[in-house]
Coordinates of C-alpha atoms in Angstrom, one line a residue:
M1 CA 0.0 0.0 0.0
H2 CA 1.0 3.6 -0.3
P3 CA 3.4 4.4 2.6
N4 CA 1.5 7.5 3.5
A5 CA -1.9 8.1 5.1
A6 CA -4.1 9.6 7.9
S7 CA -7.5 10.9 8.6
S8 CA -7.5 14.3 10.2
P9 CA -10.9 16.0 10.7
A10 CA -11.8 18.7 8.3
L11 CA -12.0 21.2 11.2
T12 CA -8.3 20.5 11.9
L13 CA -7.4 21.3 8.3
I14 CA -9.2 24.6 8.6
V15 CA -7.8 25.5 11.9
D16 CA -4.2 24.5 10.9
G17 CA -4.5 26.7 7.8
M18 CA -5.8 29.6 9.9
R19 CA -2.9 29.2 12.4
H20 CA -0.4 29.1 9.6
A21 CA -1.8 32.3 8.0
A22 CA -1.9 34.0 11.4
L23 CA 1.7 33.1 12.1
T24 CA 2.8 34.3 8.7
L25 CA 1.0 37.7 9.2
A26 CA 2.5 38.0 12.7
V27 CA 6.0 37.4 11.3
V28 CA 5.5 40.0 8.5
A29 CA 4.1 42.5 10.9
F30 CA 7.0 42.0 13.3
C31 CA 9.6 42.4 10.6
L32 CA 7.9 45.6 9.2
T33 CA 7.6 47.1 12.7
T34 CA 11.2 46.3 13.6
R35 CA 12.3 47.9 10.3
L36 CA 10.3 51.0 10.9
L37 CA 11.4 51.4 14.4
N38 CA 15.0 51.0 13.5
S39 CA 14.7 53.5 10.7
A40 CA 13.0 56.1 13.0
C41 CA 15.7 55.7 15.7
G42 CA 18.6 55.6 13.3
A43 CA 19.6 52.1 14.6
A44 CA 21.2 49.4 12.6
P45 CA 18.8 46.7 11.1
A46 CA 17.9 44.0 13.5
F47 CA 18.6 41.1 11.1
E48 CA 22.0 40.3 9.7
T49 CA 20.5 38.9 6.5
R50 CA 17.8 41.0 4.7
A51 CA 17.1 39.2 1.5
I52 CA 14.5 39.6 -1.3
W53 CA 13.6 37.7 -4.4
I54 CA 13.6 39.8 -7.6
D55 CA 11.6 38.8 -10.7
P56 CA 13.2 38.8 -14.1
A57 CA 11.5 42.0 -15.4
S58 CA 13.0 44.0 -12.5
F59 CA 16.6 43.7 -13.9
A60 CA 15.9 42.8 -17.6
T61 CA 17.3 46.3 -18.7
Q62 CA 19.8 48.7 -17.2
E63 CA 17.0 51.1 -16.4
A64 CA 15.0 48.4 -14.6
A65 CA 18.0 47.2 -12.7
D66 CA 18.9 50.7 -11.6
R67 CA 15.4 51.3 -10.3
T68 CA 15.3 48.0 -8.5
L69 CA 18.7 48.5 -6.9
A70 CA 17.7 52.0 -5.7
R71 CA 14.6 50.6 -4.0
C72 CA 16.6 47.8 -2.4
V73 CA 19.0 50.3 -1.0
R74 CA 16.2 52.4 0.5
A75 CA 14.6 49.3 2.0
G76 CA 17.8 48.2 3.6
F77 CA 18.3 44.8 1.9
N78 CA 21.7 43.4 1.7
V79 CA 21.2 40.1 -0.2
L80 CA 19.5 40.1 -3.6
L81 CA 18.2 37.0 -5.3
P82 CA 17.5 37.8 -9.0
N83 CA 15.5 35.1 -10.9
V84 CA 17.9 34.2 -13.6
M85 CA 16.3 31.0 -14.8
I86 CA 12.6 30.6 -15.3
N87 CA 9.9 30.2 -18.1
Q88 CA 12.4 28.8 -20.6
T89 CA 14.7 31.7 -20.3
T90 CA 18.0 32.6 -18.7
A91 CA 19.3 36.0 -17.7
F92 CA 22.9 34.9 -18.2
H93 CA 25.1 33.7 -21.0
S94 CA 24.7 30.0 -21.7
K95 CA 26.2 27.6 -24.2
Y96 CA 23.9 24.7 -23.1
F97 CA 20.5 26.2 -22.3
R98 CA 18.0 25.2 -24.9
G99 CA 15.6 28.0 -24.4
E100 CA 15.9 31.8 -24.8
V101 CA 19.1 33.4 -23.5
L102 CA 18.5 37.0 -22.7
A103 CA 22.2 37.9 -22.2
N104 CA 23.9 39.2 -25.3
D105 CA 26.9 41.3 -26.4
H106 CA 24.8 44.5 -25.8
F107 CA 23.5 43.7 -22.3
D108 CA 24.1 40.9 -19.8
P109 CA 21.4 41.2 -17.0
L110 CA 23.2 39.1 -14.4
A111 CA 26.6 40.7 -15.0
Y112 CA 25.3 44.2 -14.7
F113 CA 23.2 43.4 -11.7
C114 CA 26.2 41.8 -9.9
T115 CA 28.5 44.8 -10.6
Q116 CA 26.0 47.4 -9.5
A117 CA 24.8 45.5 -6.4
H118 CA 28.3 45.0 -5.2
A119 CA 29.1 48.6 -5.7
R120 CA 26.2 49.3 -3.2
Q121 CA 27.6 46.7 -0.7
M122 CA 24.8 44.2 -1.5
K123 CA 25.4 40.5 -2.2
V124 CA 23.8 38.6 -5.2
E125 CA 22.7 35.0 -5.2
A126 CA 21.5 33.7 -8.6
W127 CA 17.9 32.4 -8.1
C128 CA 17.4 29.4 -10.5
C129 CA 14.2 27.4 -10.9
V130 CA 15.7 24.1 -11.4
Y131 CA 13.2 21.3 -12.4
Y132 CA 10.5 23.8 -13.0
E133 CA 10.5 24.8 -16.7
G134 CA 7.6 27.2 -16.3
S135 CA 3.8 27.5 -16.4
V136 CA 1.9 26.5 -19.6
A137 CA 0.5 30.1 -19.7
A138 CA 4.0 31.6 -19.8
A139 CA 5.5 28.9 -21.9
P140 CA 2.8 27.0 -23.8
H141 CA 5.2 24.5 -25.5
T142 CA 7.7 22.6 -23.4
L143 CA 11.2 22.4 -24.7
Y144 CA 11.6 18.8 -23.5
P145 CA 8.4 16.7 -23.9
Q146 CA 10.3 13.5 -23.4
W147 CA 11.7 14.8 -20.1
L148 CA 8.5 15.9 -18.3
V149 CA 7.1 14.3 -15.2
Q150 CA 3.8 12.6 -15.4
S151 CA 1.0 12.2 -12.9
M152 CA -0.7 8.8 -12.3
N153 CA -3.5 10.1 -14.7
H154 CA -0.8 10.7 -17.5
R155 CA -2.5 13.9 -18.5
P156 CA -0.7 17.3 -19.0
F157 CA -1.3 19.9 -16.4
S158 CA -0.7 23.6 -16.0
Q159 CA 3.0 23.4 -15.2
H160 CA 6.0 22.0 -16.9
F161 CA 8.3 20.1 -14.6
L162 CA 11.3 18.1 -15.7
S163 CA 11.8 14.7 -14.2
P164 CA 14.6 14.2 -11.6
S165 CA 14.4 10.5 -12.4
L166 CA 16.1 11.0 -15.7
P167 CA 20.0 11.1 -15.7
D168 CA 20.0 13.1 -18.9
V169 CA 17.9 15.8 -17.2
N170 CA 20.3 16.2 -14.2
A171 CA 23.4 16.2 -16.4
Y172 CA 21.8 19.0 -18.6
L173 CA 20.7 21.1 -15.7
L174 CA 24.1 20.9 -14.0
S175 CA 25.8 22.0 -17.2
V176 CA 23.6 25.1 -17.3
L177 CA 23.8 25.9 -13.5
K178 CA 27.6 25.7 -13.6
E179 CA 27.6 28.6 -16.0
T180 CA 26.4 30.9 -13.3
L181 CA 29.7 30.3 -11.6
E182 CA 31.4 32.3 -14.3
Y183 CA 29.7 35.4 -12.9
D184 CA 30.7 37.3 -9.7
V185 CA 27.8 35.8 -7.7
D186 CA 27.9 35.3 -4.0
G187 CA 25.8 32.2 -4.1
I188 CA 23.2 30.1 -6.1
H189 CA 19.7 29.9 -4.8
L190 CA 18.1 26.6 -6.0
D191 CA 14.3 26.7 -6.2
Y192 CA 11.9 24.0 -7.4
I193 CA 14.6 21.4 -6.8
R194 CA 11.8 18.8 -6.4
Y195 CA 8.9 17.1 -7.9
P196 CA 5.7 19.2 -8.4
G197 CA 4.0 17.1 -5.7
T198 CA 3.8 13.8 -3.9
T199 CA 1.7 12.2 -6.6
F200 CA 4.7 12.3 -9.1
D201 CA 6.5 10.8 -11.0
Y202 CA 4.7 8.2 -13.0
S203 CA 6.7 8.6 -16.3
P204 CA 7.9 5.3 -17.8
A205 CA 11.4 5.9 -16.7
A206 CA 10.4 6.7 -13.1
R207 CA 8.1 3.7 -12.9
A208 CA 10.8 1.4 -14.3
Q209 CA 13.3 2.6 -11.7
F210 CA 10.7 2.2 -8.9
A211 CA 9.8 -1.3 -10.0
A212 CA 13.4 -2.3 -10.1
E213 CA 13.9 -1.2 -6.5
E214 CA 10.6 -2.1 -4.9
G215 CA 9.3 -5.0 -7.0
F216 CA 6.0 -3.6 -8.2
D217 CA 4.7 -1.0 -10.6
P218 CA 3.7 2.2 -8.7
Q219 CA 0.9 2.8 -11.2
D220 CA -1.0 0.1 -9.3
F221 CA -1.5 2.5 -6.5
L222 CA -4.5 3.7 -8.6
D223 CA -7.3 1.2 -8.7
H224 CA -5.1 -1.9 -8.3
A225 CA -3.8 -1.9 -4.8
E226 CA -4.5 -5.6 -4.5
R227 CA -1.5 -6.2 -6.8
I228 CA 0.7 -4.6 -4.2
V229 CA -0.9 -5.9 -0.9
P230 CA -3.2 -8.9 -0.9
A231 CA -6.8 -8.0 -0.1
D232 CA -6.9 -10.3 2.9
A233 CA -3.9 -8.4 4.4
E234 CA -6.0 -5.2 4.6
G235 CA -8.6 -5.3 7.4
Y236 CA -9.7 -1.7 6.8
P237 CA -8.6 -0.4 3.4
V238 CA -8.1 3.3 3.1
R239 CA -8.6 4.9 -0.3
V240 CA -8.2 8.4 -1.6
L241 CA -10.5 9.5 -4.4
N242 CA -8.6 10.6 -7.5
P243 CA -11.2 12.4 -9.7
Q244 CA -10.6 13.5 -13.2
S245 CA -11.0 17.1 -12.1
H246 CA -7.7 16.7 -10.3
A247 CA -5.8 15.7 -13.5
D248 CA -5.3 19.3 -14.5
K249 CA -4.7 20.3 -10.9
P250 CA -2.7 17.5 -9.3
W251 CA -1.9 19.7 -6.2
E252 CA -5.5 19.0 -5.1
T253 CA -4.6 15.4 -4.6
T254 CA -1.1 16.3 -3.2
G255 CA -2.8 18.5 -0.6
I256 CA -4.8 15.7 1.0
E257 CA -2.0 13.2 0.6
R258 CA 0.3 15.5 2.5
T259 CA -2.2 15.6 5.3
L260 CA -2.7 11.9 5.3
D261 CA 1.0 11.3 5.5
Q262 CA 1.0 12.3 9.2
A263 CA -0.7 9.1 10.4
R264 CA 1.6 6.7 8.6
V265 CA -1.4 4.5 7.6
G266 CA -1.2 2.8 4.3
F267 CA -3.6 3.9 1.6
A268 CA -4.0 3.9 -2.2
F269 CA -6.0 5.8 -4.8
V270 CA -9.3 5.0 -6.5
S271 CA -10.8 6.6 -9.7
E272 CA -14.2 8.3 -9.5
T273 CA -15.8 5.8 -12.0
P274 CA -18.8 3.8 -10.8
E275 CA -16.9 0.6 -11.8
A276 CA -13.9 1.4 -9.6
L277 CA -16.1 2.6 -6.6
S278 CA -18.2 -0.5 -6.8
K279 CA -15.1 -2.7 -6.2
L280 CA -14.2 -0.9 -2.9
R281 CA -14.2 -3.4 -0.1
V282 CA -16.0 -2.8 3.2
P283 CA -15.5 -2.0 6.0
G284 CA -13.1 0.6 4.8
L285 CA -12.6 4.4 4.4
L286 CA -12.9 6.6 1.3
V287 CA -11.4 10.1 1.6
A288 CA -12.6 12.8 -0.8
S289 CA -11.1 16.2 -0.9
S290 CA -11.4 19.3 -3.1
Y291 CA -14.1 17.4 -5.1
Y292 CA -16.8 20.0 -5.7
A293 CA -19.2 18.8 -8.4
P294 CA -19.4 15.0 -8.6
P295 CA -21.4 13.7 -11.5
P296 CA -24.7 11.9 -10.7
E297 CA -23.4 8.4 -11.5
T298 CA -20.5 9.0 -9.0
V299 CA -22.9 10.1 -6.3
E300 CA -24.9 7.0 -6.9
A301 CA -21.8 4.8 -6.6
L302 CA -20.8 6.6 -3.4
Q303 CA -24.3 6.0 -2.0
G304 CA -23.8 2.3 -2.8
Y305 CA -20.5 2.2 -1.0
V306 CA -21.9 3.8 2.1
R307 CA -25.0 1.5 2.0
R308 CA -22.6 -1.5 1.9
G309 CA -20.9 -0.4 5.1
G310 CA -18.1 1.9 3.8
D311 CA -17.1 5.1 5.7
L312 CA -16.9 8.3 3.7
F313 CA -14.7 11.3 4.9
W314 CA -15.2 14.4 2.8
T315 CA -13.1 17.5 3.4
D316 CA -13.7 20.9 1.8
A317 CA -17.5 20.8 1.4
P318 CA -18.7 20.4 -2.3
A319 CA -20.9 23.6 -2.2
A320 CA -21.6 23.5 -6.0
G321 CA -22.5 19.8 -5.9
L322 CA -24.7 20.2 -2.8
A323 CA -26.6 23.0 -4.4
A324 CA -27.3 21.0 -7.5
S325 CA -27.9 17.5 -6.2
E326 CA -30.5 16.3 -3.6
D327 CA -28.8 12.8 -3.7
L328 CA -25.5 14.3 -2.6
R329 CA -27.2 16.3 0.1
R330 CA -28.8 13.2 1.4
L331 CA -25.5 11.3 1.2
L332 CA -23.7 13.9 3.3
G333 CA -26.5 14.6 5.6
V334 CA -27.2 18.2 4.5
A335 CA -30.7 19.3 5.2
K336 CA -31.0 21.9 2.4
A337 CA -29.1 23.4 -0.4
V338 CA -26.1 25.7 0.5

């Protein structure tokens, strides 16, 4: 079974999110207050490192870079992280990068930024988005279709991520990243040095590597868990619904999986089709999350699962579905449309 799982109440998810947001706001408020008090009193800044990310447009030209640097000086930053590798472009000279190289003989964004920042006693760390090639909106066509990660649905989604499972990918990225060392940078800031989520990577190469190490195809986590763990070895099978609506937004599945990881209870995934749901064994638990408008045939299959003795745990209430479906309201015990 999948090595991750849990069943935290929906209220816990909401409260944890609110606590995280409140903590973030408190930290920001504290930092801003400290900065303002220090400025008013003429005192030195309270924090040794005062860093900021800088988007590519903010240093793409000499004029833009000068404006950005002036603002950073006024704000008291001493470490600048310009984004030099994102959306199929680099802001430095590269012999190996296969996308657009913005640096040329007339203007080199990273070189100019380093020179001018150092003249103002600020350090520069080159911010590189490593496995993240960019969003589909910013870069509709991937440069490396054979190198992309795949979800268990094997459908494209809104982001292009290269697969860390492929040796050719890592060799290529290292050749590009090494070129930043030819600049007078004070460090390299590696971002997106990961998979896009816990539900990746199901590309053929990644699956083959996994099968060689673990002895089974990870694709069987979806709808065929019995191929991994015999049915009689699971007294209370836990399944996470993997609807088609998550195929374009795999982070929806990643979100609930990350929460379930806390309990270390094995689980697998199940499709939203009536056929797959009808095969769920009971007693057991089905977890649905961020699933807002299930089709009527799925609602009927879920009703059948519950009638047979299955437990259903639904986080993030499907408001649209509840408003449209009396059967769904009855299934979830909602008295009236919301």
